[in-house]
Short mmCIF file of C-alpha atoms (C1' of nucleotides) in Angstrom, two decimals:
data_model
loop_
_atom_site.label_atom_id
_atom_site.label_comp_id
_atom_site.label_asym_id
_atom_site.label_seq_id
_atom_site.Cartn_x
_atom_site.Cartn_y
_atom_site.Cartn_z
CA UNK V 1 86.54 69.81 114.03
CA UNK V 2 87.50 67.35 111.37
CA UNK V 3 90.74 68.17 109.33
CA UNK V 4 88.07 68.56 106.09
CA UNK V 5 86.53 71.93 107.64
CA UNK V 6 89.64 73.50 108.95
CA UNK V 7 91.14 74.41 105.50
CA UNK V 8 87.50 75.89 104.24
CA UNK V 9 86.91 77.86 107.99
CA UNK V 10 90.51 79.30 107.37
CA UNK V 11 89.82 80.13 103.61
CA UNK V 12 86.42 82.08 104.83
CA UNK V 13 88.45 83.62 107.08
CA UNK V 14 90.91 84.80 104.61
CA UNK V 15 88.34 86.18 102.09
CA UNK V 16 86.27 87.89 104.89
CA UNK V 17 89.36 89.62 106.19
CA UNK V 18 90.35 90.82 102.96
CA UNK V 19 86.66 92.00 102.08
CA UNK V 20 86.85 93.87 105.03
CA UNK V 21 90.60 95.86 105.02
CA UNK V 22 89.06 96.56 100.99
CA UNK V 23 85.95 97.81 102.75
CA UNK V 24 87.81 99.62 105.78
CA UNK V 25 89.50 101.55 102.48
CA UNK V 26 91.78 104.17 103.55
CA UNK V 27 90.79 103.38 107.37
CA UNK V 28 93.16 100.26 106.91
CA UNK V 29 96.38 99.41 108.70
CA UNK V 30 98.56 102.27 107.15
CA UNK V 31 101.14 102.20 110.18
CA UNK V 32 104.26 101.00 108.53
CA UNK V 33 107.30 102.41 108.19
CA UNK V 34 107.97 105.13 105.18
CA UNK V 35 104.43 105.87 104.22
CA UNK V 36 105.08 108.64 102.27
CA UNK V 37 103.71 111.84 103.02
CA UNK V 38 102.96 111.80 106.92
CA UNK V 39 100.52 114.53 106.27
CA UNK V 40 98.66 112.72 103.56
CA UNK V 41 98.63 109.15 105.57
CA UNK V 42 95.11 108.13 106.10
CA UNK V 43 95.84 106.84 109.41
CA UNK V 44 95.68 110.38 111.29
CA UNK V 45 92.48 109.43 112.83
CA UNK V 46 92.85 107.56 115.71
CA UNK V 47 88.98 106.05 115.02
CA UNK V 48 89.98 105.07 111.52
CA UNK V 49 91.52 101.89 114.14
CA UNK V 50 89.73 98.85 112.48
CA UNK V 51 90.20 95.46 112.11
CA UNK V 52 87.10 93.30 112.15
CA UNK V 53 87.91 89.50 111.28
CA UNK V 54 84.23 88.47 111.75
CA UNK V 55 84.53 85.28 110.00
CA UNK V 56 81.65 85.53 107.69
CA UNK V 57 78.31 83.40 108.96
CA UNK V 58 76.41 84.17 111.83
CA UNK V 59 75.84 81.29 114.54
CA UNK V 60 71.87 81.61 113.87
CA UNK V 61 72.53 80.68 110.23
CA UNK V 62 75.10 77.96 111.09
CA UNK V 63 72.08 76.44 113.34
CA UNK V 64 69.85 76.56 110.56
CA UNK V 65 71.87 74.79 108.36
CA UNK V 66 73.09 72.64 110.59
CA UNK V 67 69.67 71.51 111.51
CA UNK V 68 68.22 71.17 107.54
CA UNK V 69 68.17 67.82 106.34
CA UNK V 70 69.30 66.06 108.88
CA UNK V 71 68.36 62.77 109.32
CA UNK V 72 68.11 61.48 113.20
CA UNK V 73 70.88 58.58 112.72
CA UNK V 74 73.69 61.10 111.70
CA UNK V 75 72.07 63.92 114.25
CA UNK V 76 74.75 63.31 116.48
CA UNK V 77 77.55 63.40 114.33
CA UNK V 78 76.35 66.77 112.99
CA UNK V 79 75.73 67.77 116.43
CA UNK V 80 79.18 67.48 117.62
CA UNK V 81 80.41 68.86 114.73
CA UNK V 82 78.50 72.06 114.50
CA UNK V 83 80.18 72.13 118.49
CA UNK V 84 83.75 71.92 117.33
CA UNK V 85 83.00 74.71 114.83
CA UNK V 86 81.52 76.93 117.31
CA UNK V 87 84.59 76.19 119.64
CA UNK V 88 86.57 77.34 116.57
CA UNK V 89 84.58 80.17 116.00
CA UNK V 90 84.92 81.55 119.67
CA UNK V 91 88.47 80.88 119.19
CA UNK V 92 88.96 83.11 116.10
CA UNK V 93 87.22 85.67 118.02
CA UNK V 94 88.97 85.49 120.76
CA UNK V 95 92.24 86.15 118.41
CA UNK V 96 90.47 88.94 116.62
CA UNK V 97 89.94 90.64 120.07
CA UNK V 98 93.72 90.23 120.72
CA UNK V 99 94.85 91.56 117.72
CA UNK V 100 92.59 94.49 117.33
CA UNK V 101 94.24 95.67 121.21
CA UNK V 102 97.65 94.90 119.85
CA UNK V 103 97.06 97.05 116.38
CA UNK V 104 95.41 99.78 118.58
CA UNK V 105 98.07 99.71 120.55
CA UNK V 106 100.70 100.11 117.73
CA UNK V 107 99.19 102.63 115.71
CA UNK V 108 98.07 105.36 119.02
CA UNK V 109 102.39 104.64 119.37
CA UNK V 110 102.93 105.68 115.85
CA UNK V 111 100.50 108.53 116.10
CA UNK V 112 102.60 109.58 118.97
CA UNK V 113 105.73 109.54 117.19
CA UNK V 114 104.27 111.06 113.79
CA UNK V 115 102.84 114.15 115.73
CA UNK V 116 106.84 114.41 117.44
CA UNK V 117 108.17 114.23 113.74
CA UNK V 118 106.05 116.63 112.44
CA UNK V 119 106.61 118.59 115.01
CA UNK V 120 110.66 118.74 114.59
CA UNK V 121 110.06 119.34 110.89
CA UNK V 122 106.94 122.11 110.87
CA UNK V 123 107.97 124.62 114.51
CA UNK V 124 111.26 125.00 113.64
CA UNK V 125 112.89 124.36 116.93
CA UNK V 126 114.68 126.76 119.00
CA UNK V 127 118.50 127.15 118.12
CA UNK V 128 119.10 126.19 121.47
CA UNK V 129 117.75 122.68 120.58
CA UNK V 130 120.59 122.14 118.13
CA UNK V 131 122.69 120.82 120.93
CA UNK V 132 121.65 117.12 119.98
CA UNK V 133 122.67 116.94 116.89
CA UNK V 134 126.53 118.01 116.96
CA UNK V 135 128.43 119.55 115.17
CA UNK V 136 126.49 123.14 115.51
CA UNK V 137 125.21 124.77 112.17
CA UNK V 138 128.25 127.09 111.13
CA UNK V 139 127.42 130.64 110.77
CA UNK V 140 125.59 131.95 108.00
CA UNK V 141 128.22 133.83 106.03
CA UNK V 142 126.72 136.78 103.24
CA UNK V 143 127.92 138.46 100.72
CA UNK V 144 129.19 141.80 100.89
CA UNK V 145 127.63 142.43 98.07
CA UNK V 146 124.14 141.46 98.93
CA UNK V 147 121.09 144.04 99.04
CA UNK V 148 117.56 144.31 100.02
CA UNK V 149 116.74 140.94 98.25
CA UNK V 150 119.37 138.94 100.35
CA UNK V 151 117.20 138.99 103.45
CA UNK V 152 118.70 139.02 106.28
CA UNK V 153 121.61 140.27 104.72
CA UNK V 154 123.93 139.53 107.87
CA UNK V 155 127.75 138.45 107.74
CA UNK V 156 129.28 135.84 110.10
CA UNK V 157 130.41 138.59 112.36
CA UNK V 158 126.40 139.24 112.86
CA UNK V 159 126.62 143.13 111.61
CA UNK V 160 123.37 143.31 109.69
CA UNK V 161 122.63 145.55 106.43
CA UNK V 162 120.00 147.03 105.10
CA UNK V 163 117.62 144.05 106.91
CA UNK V 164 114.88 145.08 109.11
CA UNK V 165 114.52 143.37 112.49
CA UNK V 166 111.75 141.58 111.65
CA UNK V 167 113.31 139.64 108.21
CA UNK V 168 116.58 139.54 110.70
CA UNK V 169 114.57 137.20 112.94
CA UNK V 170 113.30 135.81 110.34
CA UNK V 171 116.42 134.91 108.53
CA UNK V 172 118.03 133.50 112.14
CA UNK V 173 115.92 130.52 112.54
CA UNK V 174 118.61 127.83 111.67
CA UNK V 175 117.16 124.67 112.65
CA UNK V 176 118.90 121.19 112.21
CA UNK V 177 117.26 118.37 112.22
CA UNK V 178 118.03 114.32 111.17
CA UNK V 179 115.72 112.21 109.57
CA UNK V 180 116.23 108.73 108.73
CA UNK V 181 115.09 108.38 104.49
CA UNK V 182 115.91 106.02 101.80
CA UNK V 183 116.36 109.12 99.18
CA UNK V 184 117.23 112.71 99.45
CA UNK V 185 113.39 113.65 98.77
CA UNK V 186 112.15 114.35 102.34
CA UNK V 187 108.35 115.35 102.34
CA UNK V 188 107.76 117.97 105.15
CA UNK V 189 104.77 120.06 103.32
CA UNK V 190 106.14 122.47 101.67
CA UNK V 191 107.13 122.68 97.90
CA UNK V 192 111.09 123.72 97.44
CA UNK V 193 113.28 123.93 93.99
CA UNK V 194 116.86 123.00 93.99
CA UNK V 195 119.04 125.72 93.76
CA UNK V 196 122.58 123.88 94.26
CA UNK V 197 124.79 120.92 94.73
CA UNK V 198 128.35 120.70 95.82
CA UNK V 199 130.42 118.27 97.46
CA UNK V 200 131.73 118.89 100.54
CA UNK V 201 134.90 118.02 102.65
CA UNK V 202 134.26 115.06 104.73
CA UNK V 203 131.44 113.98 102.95
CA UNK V 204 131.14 111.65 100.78
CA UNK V 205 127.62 112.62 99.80
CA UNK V 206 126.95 115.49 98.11
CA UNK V 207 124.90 118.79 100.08
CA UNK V 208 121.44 119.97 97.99
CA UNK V 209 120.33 123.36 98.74
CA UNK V 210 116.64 124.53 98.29
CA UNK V 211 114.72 127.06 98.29
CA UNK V 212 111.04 127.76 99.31
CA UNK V 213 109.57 127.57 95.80
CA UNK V 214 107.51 130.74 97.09
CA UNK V 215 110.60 132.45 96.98
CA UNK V 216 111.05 135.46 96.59
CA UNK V 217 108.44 136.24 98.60
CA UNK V 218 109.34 133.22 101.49
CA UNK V 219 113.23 133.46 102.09
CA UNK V 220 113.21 130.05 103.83
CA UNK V 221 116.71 127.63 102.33
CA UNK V 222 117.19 124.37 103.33
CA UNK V 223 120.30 122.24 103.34
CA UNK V 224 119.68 118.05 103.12
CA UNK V 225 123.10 116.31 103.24
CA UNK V 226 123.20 112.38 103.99
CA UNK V 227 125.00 111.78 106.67
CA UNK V 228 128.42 110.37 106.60
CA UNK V 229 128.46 107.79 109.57
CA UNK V 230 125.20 106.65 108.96
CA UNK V 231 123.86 106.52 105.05
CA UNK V 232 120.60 106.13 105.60
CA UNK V 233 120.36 109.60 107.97
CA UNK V 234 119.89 112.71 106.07
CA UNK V 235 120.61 116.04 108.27
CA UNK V 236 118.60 118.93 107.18
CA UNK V 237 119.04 122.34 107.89
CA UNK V 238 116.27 124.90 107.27
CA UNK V 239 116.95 128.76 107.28
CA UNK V 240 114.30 131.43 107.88
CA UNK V 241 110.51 130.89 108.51
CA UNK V 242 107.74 130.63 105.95
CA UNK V 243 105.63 133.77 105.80
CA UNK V 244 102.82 131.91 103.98
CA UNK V 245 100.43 128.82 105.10
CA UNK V 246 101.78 125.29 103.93
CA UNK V 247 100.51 124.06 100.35
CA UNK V 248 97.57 122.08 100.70
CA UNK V 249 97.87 118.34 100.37
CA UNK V 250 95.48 118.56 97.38
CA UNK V 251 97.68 121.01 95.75
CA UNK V 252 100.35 118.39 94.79
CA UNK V 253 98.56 117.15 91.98
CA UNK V 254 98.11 120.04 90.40
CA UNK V 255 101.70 121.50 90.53
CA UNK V 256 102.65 121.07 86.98
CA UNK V 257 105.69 119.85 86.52
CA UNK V 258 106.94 119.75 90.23
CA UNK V 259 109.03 116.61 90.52
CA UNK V 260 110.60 117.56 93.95
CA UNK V 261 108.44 117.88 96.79
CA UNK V 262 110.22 117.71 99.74
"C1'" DC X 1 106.31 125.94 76.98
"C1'" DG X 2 106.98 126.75 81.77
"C1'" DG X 3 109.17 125.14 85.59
"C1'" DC X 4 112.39 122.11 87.37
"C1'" DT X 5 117.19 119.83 87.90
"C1'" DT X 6 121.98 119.62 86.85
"C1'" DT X 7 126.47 121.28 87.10
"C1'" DG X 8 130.46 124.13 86.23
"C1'" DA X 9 131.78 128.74 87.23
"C1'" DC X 10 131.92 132.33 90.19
"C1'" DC X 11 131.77 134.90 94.64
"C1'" DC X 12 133.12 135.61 99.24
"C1'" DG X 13 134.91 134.88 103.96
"C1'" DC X 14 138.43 132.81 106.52
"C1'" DG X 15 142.93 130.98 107.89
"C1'" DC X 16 147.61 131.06 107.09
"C1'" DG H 1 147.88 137.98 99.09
"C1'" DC H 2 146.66 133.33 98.26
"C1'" DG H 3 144.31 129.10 98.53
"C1'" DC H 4 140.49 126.56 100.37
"C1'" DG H 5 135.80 125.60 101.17
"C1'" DG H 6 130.96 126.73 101.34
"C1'" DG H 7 127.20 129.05 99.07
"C1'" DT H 8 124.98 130.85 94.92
"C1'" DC H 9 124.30 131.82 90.04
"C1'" DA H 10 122.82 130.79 85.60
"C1'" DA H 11 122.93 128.34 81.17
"C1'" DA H 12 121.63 124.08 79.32
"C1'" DG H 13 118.88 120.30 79.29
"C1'" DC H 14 114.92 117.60 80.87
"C1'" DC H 15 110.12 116.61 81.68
"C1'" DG H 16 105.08 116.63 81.90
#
DNA sequence: CGGCTTTGACCCGCGC
DNA sequence: GCGCGGGTCAAAGCCG
């Protein structure tokens, strides 16, 4: 191939890989880093997978215009021309086939590692799980005052009030969890509303505490503090269960006015 | 206008 | 009993 018909093969290339990640739509390469809501990320189908850099003309209608107009002194010329671009061609699909494995390969990894995220952040795990991520939640410490409403109502010594087995369960799912984010807004599905802020010893960041934004009826808090050896880890501490099904995706747009969804 | 965030005040348990 | 620190309340302000 002549150094003329490189620059225009590459430029059809180009254009026909853009038509096609335009075309593929929400099927496109959607595994980088901080996409937003993993829920909401396109890329949860593992056939969604596409990446077709077909460059644009078939070989039959490269042959036919290949062979129009062609007069037999320059036949040859043409001939090995039309050769060079094929080699070319087989090339380029060669590549495609590479990098098609290669981005299959790297987004059935990052399916594997969404599902184990989601998975920390949705089943709550099991206290006993905690031990990776030291120091240990403190006890939950109540007021003496606190009624019916207070679910759970238990004080650090673990003598419960008024709280029926069930919401004291409920109430001692503590899960902690880390999760690497660039802000304090950490999207696991469900809607919560800021209760509370305060700074806390040996922390240079301040701690936010939510609640379920179905509260009262869902007594699940969560804590999300930054962490202080590494910035750009927050630690999040959920208390309690939900006792409803998580907001639909679809929902977010139409919660008026809800600017945090974490 | 409703629902959210912000933030200072208050409450409560714990250690001394 | 007192002070400290963590957790919560609630008024004020913001925003869509």
């Amino acid at each position: 191939m002549d150094e003329k018909q490189r620059p225009e093969l590459r430029r059809r290339l180009a254009e026909d890989m853009a038509i096609d990640v335009a075309d593929n739509g929400e099927s496109g390469v959607c595994c980088g880093a901080g996409g937003g809501d993993l829920r909401q990320n396109p890329c949860t189908d593992e056939s969604s997978i596409s990446l077709d850099l077909s460059i644009g003309f078939s070989e039959r209608s490269l042959q036919v215009t290949t062979k129009k107009n062609l007069h037999a002194s320059d036949y040859t010329v043409k001939n090995q021309k039309k050769g060079k671009i094929e080699e070319e061609m087989k090339r380029v699909v060669e590549e495609n086939r590479r990098l098609t494995a290669m981005l299959s390969s790297i987004c059935s990894r990052h399916h594997a590692l969404r599902a184990q995220l989601i998975d920390l952040m949705t089943n709550s795990p099991a206290p006993e799980s905690q031990a990776s991520f030291p120091p240990a939640a403190a006890p939950i410490r109540r007021r003496k005052s606190e009624g019916v409403n207070r679910i759970g109502a238990a004080d650090y010594r673990g003598n419960y009030k008024e709280a029926s087995s069930e919401e004291r369960a409920r109430s001692a799912r503590v899960s902690k969890i880390c999760v690497r984010a660039d802000s304090m807004v950490m999207r696991d599905g469900y809607h919560w509303r800021k209760y509370g802020q305060k700074v806390i010893r040996d922390n240079p960041y301040p701690r936010a505490y939510f609640r379920c934004s179905f509260a009262p009826v869902c007594p699940v808090k969560k804590k999300v503090q930054r962490s202080s050896e590494d910035e750009s880890v927050l630690v999040v501490t959920y208390e309690g269960e939900h006792n409803h099904v998580q907001p639909a995706p679809a929902d977010h747009h139409h919660a008026h006015g809800l600017r945090s969804y974490c």
